[in-house]
Amino acid sequence: MKVHNLAEQNSILNQFISEIRDTQIQKDSMRFRRNIERIGEVLGYELSKTLNYADKTVITPLGKKDTQLVKDKVVICSILRAGLPLHQGLLNYFDKAENGFISAYRKHENNADDFEVVVNYFASPSLDGKVLILTDPMLATGKTLENVLLGLKEYGVPKKIYIVSVIGAKPGLDYIEGIFPENTHLWIGAIDPELNARGYILPGIGDAGDLAYGQKL
Ligand code: URA
């Protein structure tokens, strides 16, 4: 798996990432969602540089201009709930992409720290021969991505998988390395060192779904 960690270079992305971490700024959920969307736009722009392009001539009011446009067929598949604003950011740029949605949640028996990832809803177009952009905003343990990959098998074989994450934990990255095909690329805004006992990223941001859409029962 090739990891593209955008935190390795200084850019405006640092501002968006630091705002979603900041407990004061997090109180503004509209800003939180918009920052995740902006991160999706930046990651989408960066990954677009590695897609395949085809020649195209554009007719302008005053002449013609030769250019190159994205040739790959792109499917953006996102994991609910926290994946929604990241999905929107990617879709803002890849406006011709097809879309898929997957529901996943962590089932903690008797509120124990351990959990099982339940993935129970898939809505996806065919993935055959396409570039699959799989969003998982918080790549924590990697178990969600593992289950999602398994479930997506019945939708065909993508020619390439691009995982897009806002923040990941090193143990989660190591875990998915052994599960995803070798030609998978991970585009990520920051990598944090560890997980807490409940599988939250440290220092991370907290619960991305709650911060974007409010607390759940
Ligand atoms: N999901 C989140 O929202 N945050 C984490 O830290 C891990 C998983």
XYZ file of N, CA, C and O and ligand atoms in Angstrom:
876
model
N 0.851 -1.203 0.000
C 0.000 0.000 0.000
C 0.885 1.250 0.000
O 1.821 1.331 0.788
N 0.552 2.163 -0.892
C 1.352 3.403 -0.941
C 0.633 4.463 -0.101
O -0.547 4.749 -0.328
N 1.347 5.015 0.870
C 0.742 6.015 1.764
C 1.157 7.420 1.319
O 2.347 7.705 1.177
N 0.162 8.285 1.089
C 0.429 9.693 0.762
C -0.012 10.506 1.980
O -1.208 10.785 2.138
N 0.931 10.804 2.857
C 0.617 11.530 4.095
C 0.838 13.012 3.837
O 1.977 13.481 3.821
N -0.239 13.751 3.673
C -0.104 15.157 3.283
C 0.463 16.030 4.397
O 0.858 17.161 4.152
N 0.485 15.493 5.629
C 1.060 16.256 6.748
C 2.580 16.377 6.611
O 3.204 17.168 7.319
N 3.169 15.603 5.695
C 4.629 15.661 5.543
C 5.079 16.966 4.884
O 6.267 17.285 4.881
N 4.120 17.690 4.297
C 4.447 18.975 3.665
C 3.600 20.047 4.313
O 2.422 19.798 4.598
N 4.139 21.224 4.512
C 3.310 22.316 5.017
C 2.363 22.785 3.930
O 2.760 22.971 2.781
N 1.098 22.946 4.302
C 0.115 23.498 3.367
C -1.062 24.016 4.182
O -1.142 23.805 5.400
N -2.000 24.633 3.523
C -3.198 25.160 4.182
C -4.009 24.026 4.821
O -4.810 24.266 5.728
N -3.746 22.797 4.367
C -4.442 21.649 4.954
C -4.217 21.577 6.476
O -5.114 21.197 7.233
N -2.998 21.977 6.919
C -2.690 21.971 8.370
C -3.715 22.774 9.156
O -4.061 22.428 10.279
N -4.172 23.885 8.561
C -5.152 24.727 9.268
C -6.469 23.971 9.452
O -7.054 23.968 10.534
N -6.925 23.316 8.372
C -8.205 22.608 8.459
C -8.113 21.476 9.494
O -9.026 21.237 10.265
N -6.965 20.758 9.469
C -6.797 19.628 10.402
C -6.719 20.148 11.837
O -7.335 19.597 12.744
N -5.992 21.243 12.048
C -5.871 21.721 13.438
C -7.208 22.266 13.923
O -7.535 22.118 15.105
N -8.017 22.825 13.040
C -9.342 23.318 13.473
C -10.269 22.176 13.883
O -11.029 22.308 14.830
N -10.210 21.053 13.162
C -11.111 19.949 13.557
C -10.643 19.282 14.861
O -11.415 18.623 15.534
N -9.378 19.478 15.242
C -8.878 18.908 16.502
C -9.224 19.810 17.692
O -9.296 19.336 18.816
N -9.346 21.089 17.449
C -9.414 22.096 18.506
C -10.768 22.076 19.218
O -11.808 22.313 18.590
N -10.758 21.816 20.542
C -12.024 21.636 21.284
C -12.917 22.881 21.213
O -14.136 22.759 21.268
N -12.309 24.066 21.133
C -13.126 25.295 21.057
C -13.803 25.408 19.700
O -15.013 25.614 19.596
N -13.003 25.195 18.643
C -13.550 25.356 17.276
C -14.529 24.230 16.958
O -15.494 24.411 16.215
N -14.312 23.065 17.586
C -15.216 21.914 17.370
C -16.662 22.221 17.751
O -17.584 21.563 17.276
N -16.853 23.233 18.634
C -18.217 23.537 19.091
C -19.099 24.017 17.942
O -20.321 23.946 18.023
N -18.464 24.514 16.903
C -19.221 24.986 15.730
C -19.308 23.817 14.737
O -18.396 23.593 13.943
N -20.417 23.071 14.808
C -20.482 21.842 13.999
C -20.551 22.141 12.498
O -20.124 21.332 11.679
N -21.074 23.319 12.150
C -21.094 23.657 10.724
C -19.654 23.848 10.216
O -19.300 23.384 9.137
N -18.841 24.498 11.038
C -17.429 24.686 10.644
C -16.706 23.338 10.607
O -15.883 23.091 9.737
N -17.055 22.470 11.569
C -16.439 21.132 11.595
C -16.741 20.393 10.278
O -15.842 19.870 9.624
N -18.030 20.381 9.916
C -18.406 19.670 8.670
C -17.726 20.294 7.462
O -17.228 19.601 6.579
N -17.706 21.608 7.429
C -17.113 22.303 6.271
C -15.601 22.045 6.197
O -15.054 21.902 5.108
N -14.955 21.965 7.364
C -13.521 21.659 7.355
C -13.264 20.250 6.832
O -12.330 20.024 6.069
N -14.114 19.286 7.230
C -13.932 17.915 6.716
C -14.144 17.933 5.197
O -13.400 17.278 4.443
N -15.125 18.708 4.763
C -15.389 18.805 3.317
C -14.169 19.424 2.603
O -13.740 18.934 1.558
N -13.610 20.472 3.220
C -12.437 21.111 2.602
C -11.257 20.141 2.537
O -10.500 20.122 1.570
N -11.127 19.301 3.578
C -10.044 18.308 3.571
C -10.292 17.313 2.423
O -9.365 16.917 1.714
N -11.556 16.940 2.222
C -11.902 16.061 1.093
C -11.536 16.695 -0.242
O -11.040 16.016 -1.145
N -11.749 18.000 -0.341
C -11.409 18.687 -1.596
C -9.898 18.664 -1.836
O -9.429 18.382 -2.939
N -9.123 18.940 -0.780
C -7.657 18.960 -0.930
C -7.133 17.560 -1.272
O -6.316 17.396 -2.197
N -7.628 16.541 -0.547
C -7.156 15.171 -0.808
C -7.570 14.747 -2.217
O -6.813 14.087 -2.933
N -8.774 15.144 -2.619
C -9.251 14.822 -3.973
C -8.379 15.467 -5.043
O -8.017 14.842 -6.040
N -8.003 16.715 -4.811
C -7.147 17.414 -5.770
C -5.793 16.708 -5.880
O -5.289 16.462 -6.986
N -5.238 16.357 -4.726
C -3.926 15.691 -4.738
C -3.992 14.344 -5.457
O -3.139 14.028 -6.278
N -5.028 13.563 -5.152
C -5.082 12.226 -5.781
C -5.412 12.321 -7.272
O -5.066 11.432 -8.047
N -6.034 13.424 -7.670
C -6.385 13.568 -9.093
C -5.143 13.590 -9.976
O -5.193 13.236 -11.155
N -4.000 13.968 -9.380
C -2.761 14.058 -10.162
C -2.261 12.685 -10.586
O -1.389 12.578 -11.439
N -2.791 11.620 -9.950
C -2.294 10.275 -10.248
C -3.294 9.459 -11.082
O -3.084 8.266 -11.286
N -4.371 10.100 -11.541
C -5.354 9.374 -12.370
C -4.893 9.351 -13.820
O -3.895 9.991 -14.183
N -5.636 8.639 -14.656
C -5.335 8.614 -16.096
C -6.123 9.717 -16.807
O -7.282 9.960 -16.479
N -5.459 10.304 -17.794
C -6.053 11.444 -18.514
C -6.126 11.138 -20.003
O -5.330 10.358 -20.536
N -7.097 11.755 -20.692
C -7.236 11.588 -22.147
C -7.277 12.975 -22.790
O -7.760 13.945 -22.183
N -6.777 13.040 -24.047
C -6.767 14.322 -24.764
C -8.194 14.763 -25.073
O -9.060 13.937 -25.372
N -8.384 16.065 -25.048
C -9.707 16.606 -25.366
C -9.493 17.998 -25.939
O -8.613 18.740 -25.489
N -10.262 18.337 -26.966
C -10.201 19.691 -27.505
C -11.462 20.440 -27.072
O -12.570 19.968 -27.280
N -11.248 21.580 -26.458
C -12.383 22.390 -25.993
C -12.600 23.530 -26.978
O -11.639 24.192 -27.384
N -13.853 23.718 -27.358
C -14.186 24.838 -28.254
C -14.552 26.047 -27.389
O -15.490 25.982 -26.596
N -13.784 27.104 -27.508
C -14.089 28.339 -26.761
C -14.804 29.300 -27.717
O -14.847 29.047 -28.927
N -15.350 30.382 -27.220
C -16.002 31.339 -28.136
C -15.029 31.896 -29.185
O -15.441 32.329 -30.257
N -13.703 31.833 -28.905
C -12.739 32.469 -29.816
C -11.774 31.488 -30.480
O -10.888 31.893 -31.211
N -11.910 30.212 -30.214
C -10.978 29.259 -30.834
C -11.074 27.883 -30.203
O -12.122 27.495 -29.684
N -9.940 27.157 -30.265
C -9.892 25.790 -29.733
C -8.727 25.673 -28.779
O -7.693 26.328 -28.974
N -8.865 24.810 -27.795
C -7.753 24.575 -26.875
C -7.657 23.085 -26.571
O -8.641 22.458 -26.167
N -6.474 22.511 -26.797
C -6.242 21.105 -26.458
C -5.931 20.993 -24.977
O -5.178 21.793 -24.424
N -6.517 19.985 -24.346
C -6.261 19.784 -22.917
C -6.320 18.295 -22.598
O -6.489 17.473 -23.509
N -6.161 17.948 -21.344
C -6.278 16.546 -20.905
C -7.279 16.497 -19.759
O -7.165 17.300 -18.820
N -8.211 15.575 -19.861
C -9.234 15.438 -18.819
C -9.201 14.029 -18.239
O -8.777 13.084 -18.908
N -9.689 13.917 -17.003
C -9.684 12.607 -16.324
C -10.450 11.587 -17.158
O -11.579 11.836 -17.598
N -9.774 10.448 -17.395
C -10.371 9.387 -18.219
C -10.987 8.299 -17.341
O -11.954 7.643 -17.728
N -10.411 8.091 -16.166
C -10.873 7.003 -15.289
C -12.322 7.201 -14.869
O -12.769 8.331 -14.659
N -12.997 6.092 -14.737
C -14.342 6.129 -14.144
C -14.168 6.018 -12.626
O -13.546 5.063 -12.142
N -14.716 6.987 -11.912
C -14.490 7.064 -10.470
C -15.785 6.753 -9.717
O -16.850 7.241 -10.069
N -15.654 5.914 -8.694
C -16.779 5.671 -7.775
C -16.323 6.095 -6.380
O -15.281 5.646 -5.906
N -17.092 6.975 -5.746
C -16.776 7.371 -4.362
C -17.722 6.609 -3.438
O -18.940 6.732 -3.556
N -17.144 5.794 -2.565
C -17.950 5.019 -1.601
C -17.619 5.508 -0.204
O -16.442 5.540 0.175
N -18.632 5.858 0.548
C -18.380 6.426 1.867
C -19.084 5.667 2.966
O -20.169 5.125 2.769
N -18.435 5.704 4.120
C -18.956 5.004 5.288
C -19.713 6.009 6.161
O -19.168 7.047 6.548
N -20.966 5.701 6.432
C -21.840 6.589 7.216
C -21.478 6.469 8.709
O -21.046 5.406 9.134
N -21.700 7.527 9.508
C -22.187 8.855 9.193
C -21.068 9.828 8.828
O -21.225 10.686 7.990
N -19.926 9.674 9.551
C -18.889 10.700 9.476
C -18.310 10.853 8.077
O -17.690 11.863 7.760
N -18.533 9.844 7.227
C -18.005 9.933 5.868
C -18.746 10.948 5.002
O -18.250 11.331 3.938
N -19.921 11.406 5.451
C -20.741 12.257 4.570
C -20.067 13.562 4.138
O -20.032 13.859 2.947
N -19.535 14.367 5.087
C -18.909 15.602 4.614
C -17.640 15.364 3.792
O -17.337 16.131 2.870
N -16.928 14.269 4.105
C -15.722 13.947 3.313
C -16.143 13.548 1.891
O -15.516 13.941 0.904
N -17.230 12.778 1.816
C -17.792 12.380 0.522
C -18.141 13.636 -0.292
O -17.788 13.742 -1.470
N -18.808 14.589 0.372
C -19.229 15.802 -0.343
C -18.031 16.572 -0.886
O -18.055 17.068 -2.013
N -16.957 16.638 -0.076
C -15.756 17.340 -0.527
C -15.185 16.698 -1.782
O -14.812 17.384 -2.741
N -15.137 15.380 -1.808
C -14.604 14.676 -2.987
C -15.537 14.869 -4.186
O -15.099 15.095 -5.310
N -16.836 14.811 -3.908
C -17.813 14.945 -4.990
C -17.838 16.366 -5.565
O -18.156 16.559 -6.738
N -17.452 17.349 -4.739
C -17.372 18.723 -5.260
C -16.401 18.791 -6.438
O -16.595 19.562 -7.377
N -15.319 17.977 -6.353
C -14.324 18.005 -7.426
C -14.593 16.918 -8.473
O -14.519 17.173 -9.662
N -14.900 15.708 -8.006
C -15.199 14.618 -8.958
C -16.711 14.582 -9.170
O -17.394 13.648 -8.760
N -17.217 15.634 -9.812
C -18.682 15.786 -9.886
C -19.328 14.777 -10.827
O -20.540 14.631 -10.818
N -18.511 14.077 -11.634
C -19.076 13.061 -12.523
C -18.992 11.665 -11.910
O -19.349 10.677 -12.548
N -18.496 11.572 -10.700
C -18.295 10.247 -10.077
C -19.632 9.587 -9.763
O -20.641 10.259 -9.527
N -19.602 8.244 -9.761
C -20.737 7.496 -9.205
C -20.545 7.413 -7.686
O -19.439 7.651 -7.193
N -21.595 7.028 -7.002
C -21.564 7.096 -5.536
C -22.063 5.816 -4.886
O -23.010 5.197 -5.374
N -21.409 5.458 -3.782
C -21.856 4.317 -2.994
C -21.866 4.696 -1.517
O -21.111 5.576 -1.083
N -22.723 4.039 -0.754
C -22.818 4.319 0.687
C -22.889 3.014 1.470
O -23.525 2.057 1.032
N -22.221 3.028 2.596
C -22.134 1.833 3.438
C -22.393 2.266 4.878
O -21.861 3.298 5.303
N -23.211 1.493 5.600
C -23.385 1.835 7.015
C -22.554 0.884 7.863
O -22.495 -0.321 7.586
N -21.902 1.439 8.857
C -21.071 0.632 9.750
C -21.143 1.228 11.143
O -21.212 2.445 11.290
N -21.178 0.376 12.139
C -21.088 0.899 13.502
C -20.338 -0.086 14.390
O -20.197 -1.268 14.055
N -19.879 0.449 15.529
C -19.138 -0.367 16.494
C -20.130 -0.882 17.526
O -20.789 -0.076 18.185
N -20.192 -2.196 17.665
C -21.121 -2.776 18.640
C -20.320 -3.171 19.886
O -19.523 -4.113 19.846
N -20.534 -2.423 20.958
C -19.867 -2.715 22.245
C -20.856 -3.493 23.107
O -21.868 -2.920 23.536
N -20.612 -4.782 23.370
C -21.490 -5.559 24.260
C -21.310 -5.068 25.687
O -20.171 -4.977 26.172
N -22.409 -4.747 26.372
C -22.391 -4.290 27.778
C -21.408 -3.142 28.008
O -20.754 -3.074 29.053
N -21.293 -2.299 27.010
C -20.420 -1.130 27.103
C -18.939 -1.480 27.349
O -18.170 -0.666 27.882
N -18.544 -2.705 26.993
C -17.126 -3.101 27.132
C -16.286 -2.322 26.119
O -16.807 -1.797 25.145
N -14.978 -2.248 26.378
C -14.096 -1.537 25.441
C -14.021 -2.242 24.089
O -13.961 -1.615 23.041
N -14.021 -3.562 24.123
C -13.947 -4.335 22.876
C -15.200 -4.109 22.051
O -16.273 -3.903 22.611
N -15.067 -4.199 20.761
C -16.255 -4.065 19.927
C -16.099 -4.886 18.658
O -14.990 -5.267 18.265
N -17.287 -5.118 18.076
C -17.307 -5.780 16.780
C -17.830 -4.722 15.799
O -18.664 -3.900 16.165
N -17.290 -4.681 14.583
C -17.786 -3.719 13.588
C -18.927 -4.382 12.816
O -18.738 -5.450 12.232
N -20.104 -3.746 12.867
C -21.254 -4.281 12.132
C -21.443 -3.439 10.877
O -21.624 -2.223 10.951
N -21.359 -4.102 9.746
C -21.558 -3.420 8.459
C -22.819 -4.026 7.874
O -22.846 -5.224 7.583
N -23.893 -3.230 7.763
C -25.143 -3.888 7.374
C -25.914 -3.241 6.236
O -27.035 -3.625 5.943
N -25.352 -2.274 5.572
C -26.070 -1.690 4.437
C -25.073 -1.274 3.361
O -24.125 -0.534 3.644
N -25.283 -1.771 2.175
C -24.430 -1.417 1.039
C -25.299 -0.901 -0.096
O -26.299 -1.546 -0.437
N -24.974 0.235 -0.653
C -25.630 0.705 -1.878
C -24.502 1.186 -2.771
O -23.888 2.220 -2.498
N -24.186 0.392 -3.803
C -23.021 0.737 -4.623
C -23.277 0.363 -6.076
O -23.918 -0.654 -6.347
N -22.774 1.174 -7.009
C -22.802 0.745 -8.404
C -21.739 -0.325 -8.635
O -20.975 -0.638 -7.717
N -21.651 -0.850 -9.863
C -20.584 -1.802 -10.184
C -19.231 -1.105 -10.032
O -19.081 0.071 -10.380
N -18.258 -1.838 -9.538
C -16.909 -1.279 -9.358
C -15.941 -1.792 -10.417
O -14.774 -1.371 -10.451
N -16.429 -2.656 -11.295
C -15.555 -3.325 -12.263
C -14.751 -2.343 -13.110
O -15.323 -1.500 -13.804
N -13.430 -2.435 -13.038
C -12.537 -1.635 -13.880
C -12.479 -0.161 -13.508
O -11.869 0.639 -14.218
N -13.127 0.227 -12.416
C -13.176 1.652 -12.047
C -12.174 1.973 -10.937
O -11.600 1.069 -10.325
N -11.965 3.264 -10.693
C -11.152 3.685 -9.551
C -12.110 3.852 -8.378
O -13.022 4.675 -8.424
N -11.907 3.042 -7.351
C -12.746 3.120 -6.159
C -12.089 4.050 -5.146
O -10.970 3.794 -4.685
N -12.779 5.153 -4.845
C -12.323 6.032 -3.750
C -13.160 5.679 -2.539
O -14.375 5.887 -2.534
N -12.508 5.103 -1.550
C -13.198 4.618 -0.354
C -12.869 5.582 0.781
O -11.707 5.716 1.153
N -13.900 6.262 1.298
C -13.592 7.224 2.353
C -13.849 6.622 3.728
O -14.870 5.965 3.942
N -12.916 6.841 4.620
C -13.084 6.483 6.028
C -12.407 7.608 6.800
O -11.182 7.620 6.930
N -13.189 8.595 7.272
C -12.549 9.804 7.826
C -11.591 9.523 8.965
O -10.539 10.138 9.048
N -11.957 8.565 9.845
C -11.081 8.253 10.973
C -10.627 6.805 10.813
O -11.365 5.863 11.116
N -9.406 6.628 10.342
C -8.883 5.270 10.141
C -8.259 4.824 11.466
O -7.086 5.088 11.716
N -9.077 4.207 12.311
C -8.631 3.909 13.684
C -8.024 2.509 13.778
O -6.815 2.336 13.675
N -8.887 1.487 13.933
C -8.359 0.118 14.050
C -8.155 -0.527 12.670
O -7.422 -1.506 12.544
N -8.872 -0.016 11.664
C -8.824 -0.624 10.324
C -9.867 -1.719 10.136
O -10.046 -2.233 9.038
N -10.587 -2.075 11.207
C -11.574 -3.176 11.137
C -12.763 -2.791 10.252
O -13.338 -3.642 9.570
N -13.154 -1.526 10.285
C -14.278 -1.095 9.442
C -13.891 -1.268 7.974
O -14.642 -1.857 7.189
N -12.715 -0.771 7.618
C -12.282 -0.891 6.219
C -12.177 -2.358 5.808
O -12.514 -2.726 4.682
N -11.725 -3.186 6.723
C -11.606 -4.619 6.423
C -12.976 -5.206 6.068
O -13.139 -5.896 5.053
N -13.983 -4.889 6.893
C -15.335 -5.415 6.653
C -15.955 -4.835 5.400
O -16.673 -5.531 4.663
N -15.702 -3.564 5.164
C -16.253 -2.904 3.973
C -15.643 -3.528 2.706
O -16.351 -3.816 1.737
N -14.345 -3.760 2.728
C -13.677 -4.369 1.568
C -14.307 -5.725 1.242
O -14.573 -6.042 0.074
N -14.579 -6.491 2.297
C -15.197 -7.808 2.137
C -16.579 -7.684 1.483
O -16.905 -8.382 0.519
N -17.381 -6.761 2.002
C -18.742 -6.570 1.496
C -18.779 -6.034 0.082
O -19.722 -6.301 -0.673
N -17.762 -5.249 -0.293
C -17.770 -4.651 -1.636
C -17.362 -5.649 -2.719
O -17.519 -5.358 -3.906
N -16.883 -6.818 -2.316
C -16.404 -7.806 -3.295
C -17.492 -8.172 -4.298
O -17.221 -8.410 -5.468
N -18.741 -8.200 -3.839
C -19.803 -8.623 -4.764
C -20.188 -7.534 -5.769
O -21.019 -7.752 -6.633
N -19.560 -6.344 -5.665
C -19.860 -5.272 -6.622
C -18.820 -5.195 -7.744
O -18.857 -4.274 -8.550
N -17.894 -6.150 -7.789
C -16.923 -6.188 -8.882
C -15.523 -5.861 -8.407
O -15.291 -5.617 -7.222
N -14.600 -5.859 -9.388
C -13.181 -5.668 -9.057
C -12.713 -4.317 -9.594
O -12.588 -4.122 -10.803
N -12.447 -3.361 -8.698
C -11.945 -2.062 -9.162
C -10.526 -2.201 -9.690
O -9.786 -3.085 -9.252
N -10.142 -1.312 -10.635
C -8.761 -1.432 -11.123
C -7.787 -0.844 -10.108
O -6.604 -1.178 -10.107
N -8.286 0.026 -9.257
C -7.421 0.649 -8.250
C -8.273 1.050 -7.053
O -9.431 1.424 -7.235
N -7.724 0.986 -5.869
C -8.447 1.460 -4.687
C -7.662 2.615 -4.073
O -6.461 2.490 -3.803
N -8.346 3.739 -3.902
C -7.789 4.878 -3.188
C -8.584 5.033 -1.894
O -9.776 5.326 -1.936
N -7.940 4.830 -0.758
C -8.594 5.099 0.523
C -8.318 6.564 0.872
O -7.179 7.028 0.736
N -9.356 7.275 1.270
C -9.185 8.675 1.657
C -9.587 8.826 3.124
O -10.713 8.498 3.491
N -8.654 9.299 3.940
C -8.908 9.468 5.371
C -8.432 10.836 5.823
O -7.452 11.372 5.291
N -9.113 11.354 6.832
C -8.710 12.640 7.395
C -7.537 12.410 8.347
O -6.464 12.988 8.198
N -7.764 11.530 9.339
C -6.709 11.201 10.304
C -6.690 9.689 10.511
O -7.755 9.053 10.579
N -5.509 9.127 10.598
C -5.380 7.696 10.832
C -4.482 7.448 12.025
O -3.695 8.319 12.424
N -4.607 6.252 12.610
C -3.702 5.844 13.691
C -2.729 4.827 13.112
O -3.118 3.967 12.312
N -1.495 4.929 13.536
C -0.443 4.043 13.007
C -0.835 2.558 13.092
O -0.676 1.828 12.095
N -1.392 2.091 14.236
C -1.747 0.653 14.278
C -2.794 0.279 13.224
O -2.758 -0.823 12.670
N -3.734 1.183 12.951
C -4.763 0.922 11.930
C -4.165 0.848 10.536
O -4.551 0.007 9.715
N -3.213 1.734 10.269
C -2.532 1.714 8.966
C -1.790 0.389 8.782
O -1.844 -0.223 7.715
N -1.099 -0.020 9.856
C -0.341 -1.280 9.770
C -1.300 -2.444 9.526
O -0.984 -3.369 8.780
N -2.491 -2.372 10.161
C -3.462 -3.471 10.032
C -3.980 -3.595 8.584
O -4.011 -4.696 8.027
N -4.361 -2.463 7.989
C -4.948 -2.577 6.634
C -3.897 -2.866 5.563
O -4.224 -3.367 4.500
N -2.663 -2.544 5.872
C -1.558 -2.834 4.937
C -1.591 -4.300 4.493
O -1.382 -4.626 3.334
N -1.904 -5.178 5.447
C -1.884 -6.607 5.146
C -3.183 -7.111 4.543
O -3.297 -8.297 4.238
N -4.175 -6.253 4.390
C -5.498 -6.699 3.946
C -5.847 -6.203 2.546
O -6.439 -6.916 1.746
N -5.475 -4.964 2.257
C -5.824 -4.382 0.955
C -4.805 -4.808 -0.110
O -3.642 -5.064 0.217
N -5.252 -4.870 -1.379
C -4.319 -5.240 -2.447
C -3.123 -4.288 -2.494
O -3.228 -3.135 -2.069
N -2.026 -4.792 -3.047
C -0.775 -4.037 -3.025
C -0.872 -2.681 -3.730
O -0.227 -1.712 -3.337
N -1.704 -2.624 -4.792
C -1.761 -1.358 -5.547
C -2.742 -0.347 -4.940
O -3.125 0.608 -5.596
N -3.117 -0.572 -3.672
C -3.979 0.393 -2.973
C -3.155 1.620 -2.579
O -1.995 1.494 -2.185
N -3.788 2.807 -2.715
C -3.152 4.046 -2.252
C -3.968 4.610 -1.102
O -5.199 4.607 -1.164
N -3.293 5.100 -0.076
C -3.973 5.774 1.029
C -3.608 7.258 0.982
O -2.428 7.620 1.012
N -4.639 8.112 0.891
C -4.448 9.567 0.907
C -4.948 10.051 2.251
O -6.132 9.884 2.568
N -4.071 10.660 3.033
C -4.422 10.937 4.424
C -3.887 12.304 4.872
O -2.805 12.719 4.459
N -4.688 12.973 5.727
C -4.326 14.322 6.161
C -3.339 14.346 7.317
O -2.581 15.316 7.469
N -3.359 13.314 8.158
C -2.420 13.249 9.294
C -2.422 11.834 9.852
O -3.433 11.126 9.761
N -1.281 11.453 10.435
C -1.179 10.128 11.070
C -0.807 10.334 12.539
O 0.218 10.950 12.849
N -1.669 9.834 13.427
C -1.432 9.942 14.872
C -0.842 8.619 15.371
O -1.029 7.572 14.742
N -0.171 8.670 16.549
C 0.603 7.482 16.945
C -0.193 6.301 17.465
O 0.207 5.152 17.294
N -1.328 6.553 18.153
C -1.911 5.399 18.870
C -3.418 5.482 19.023
O -4.053 6.467 18.629
N -3.960 4.429 19.635
C -5.398 4.309 19.915
C -5.585 4.189 21.422
O -4.723 3.639 22.101
N -6.755 4.652 21.921
C -7.025 4.380 23.336
C -7.719 3.021 23.467
O -7.925 2.307 22.468
N -8.095 2.664 24.700
C -8.642 1.321 24.942
C -9.942 1.083 24.165
O -10.267 -0.060 23.826
N -10.690 2.154 23.862
C -11.951 1.994 23.120
C -11.763 2.160 21.615
O -12.729 2.259 20.856
N -10.509 2.213 21.189
C -10.251 2.268 19.742
C -10.416 3.660 19.146
O -10.630 3.804 17.947
N -10.268 4.703 19.995
C -10.274 6.073 19.480
C -8.853 6.537 19.219
O -7.920 6.154 19.949
N -8.703 7.362 18.195
C -7.366 7.824 17.797
C -6.856 8.868 18.793
O -7.584 9.793 19.158
N -5.575 8.718 19.210
C -4.934 9.667 20.130
C -3.789 10.386 19.430
O -2.947 9.710 18.822
N -3.736 11.733 19.488
C -4.694 12.618 20.139
C -5.983 12.819 19.353
O -6.990 13.179 19.947
N -5.979 12.609 18.077
C -7.189 12.585 17.263
C -8.061 13.802 17.368
O -7.571 14.941 17.527
N -9.371 13.527 17.312
C -10.339 14.631 17.375
C -11.524 14.297 18.280
O -12.362 15.150 18.525
N -11.661 13.029 18.699
C -12.887 12.588 19.363
C -13.748 11.842 18.358
O -13.219 11.251 17.405
N -15.051 11.899 18.552
C -15.959 11.147 17.676
C -16.410 12.027 16.507
O -17.182 12.975 16.678
N -15.915 11.708 15.328
C -16.167 12.561 14.156
C -17.660 12.639 13.824
O -18.169 13.711 13.465
N -18.370 11.510 13.940
C -19.809 11.505 13.626
C -20.580 12.404 14.574
O -21.429 13.190 14.157
N -20.266 12.323 15.870
C -20.943 13.164 16.865
C -20.623 14.643 16.626
O -21.490 15.502 16.746
N -19.364 14.928 16.319
C -18.972 16.328 16.118
C -19.651 16.924 14.885
O -20.008 18.096 14.857
N -19.877 16.082 13.895
C -20.501 16.584 12.661
C -22.015 16.676 12.795
O -22.640 17.606 12.281
N -22.619 15.688 13.486
C -24.084 15.571 13.416
C -24.770 15.470 14.776
O -25.984 15.260 14.833
N -24.010 15.576 15.875
C -24.625 15.523 17.205
C -24.481 14.141 17.823
O -24.282 13.145 17.122
N -24.621 14.118 19.153
C -24.394 12.858 19.881
C -25.519 11.876 19.637
O -26.671 12.260 19.456
N -25.152 10.601 19.631
C -26.150 9.538 19.486
C -26.378 8.871 20.851
O -25.544 9.025 21.747
N -27.446 8.144 20.968
C -27.718 7.442 22.222
C -26.755 6.268 22.389
O -26.355 5.666 21.398
N -14.027 7.164 14.918
C -13.982 8.444 15.350
O -14.893 9.224 15.100
N -12.907 8.845 16.056
C -11.878 8.034 16.346
O -10.931 8.466 16.985
C -11.957 6.701 15.883
C -13.029 6.289 15.182
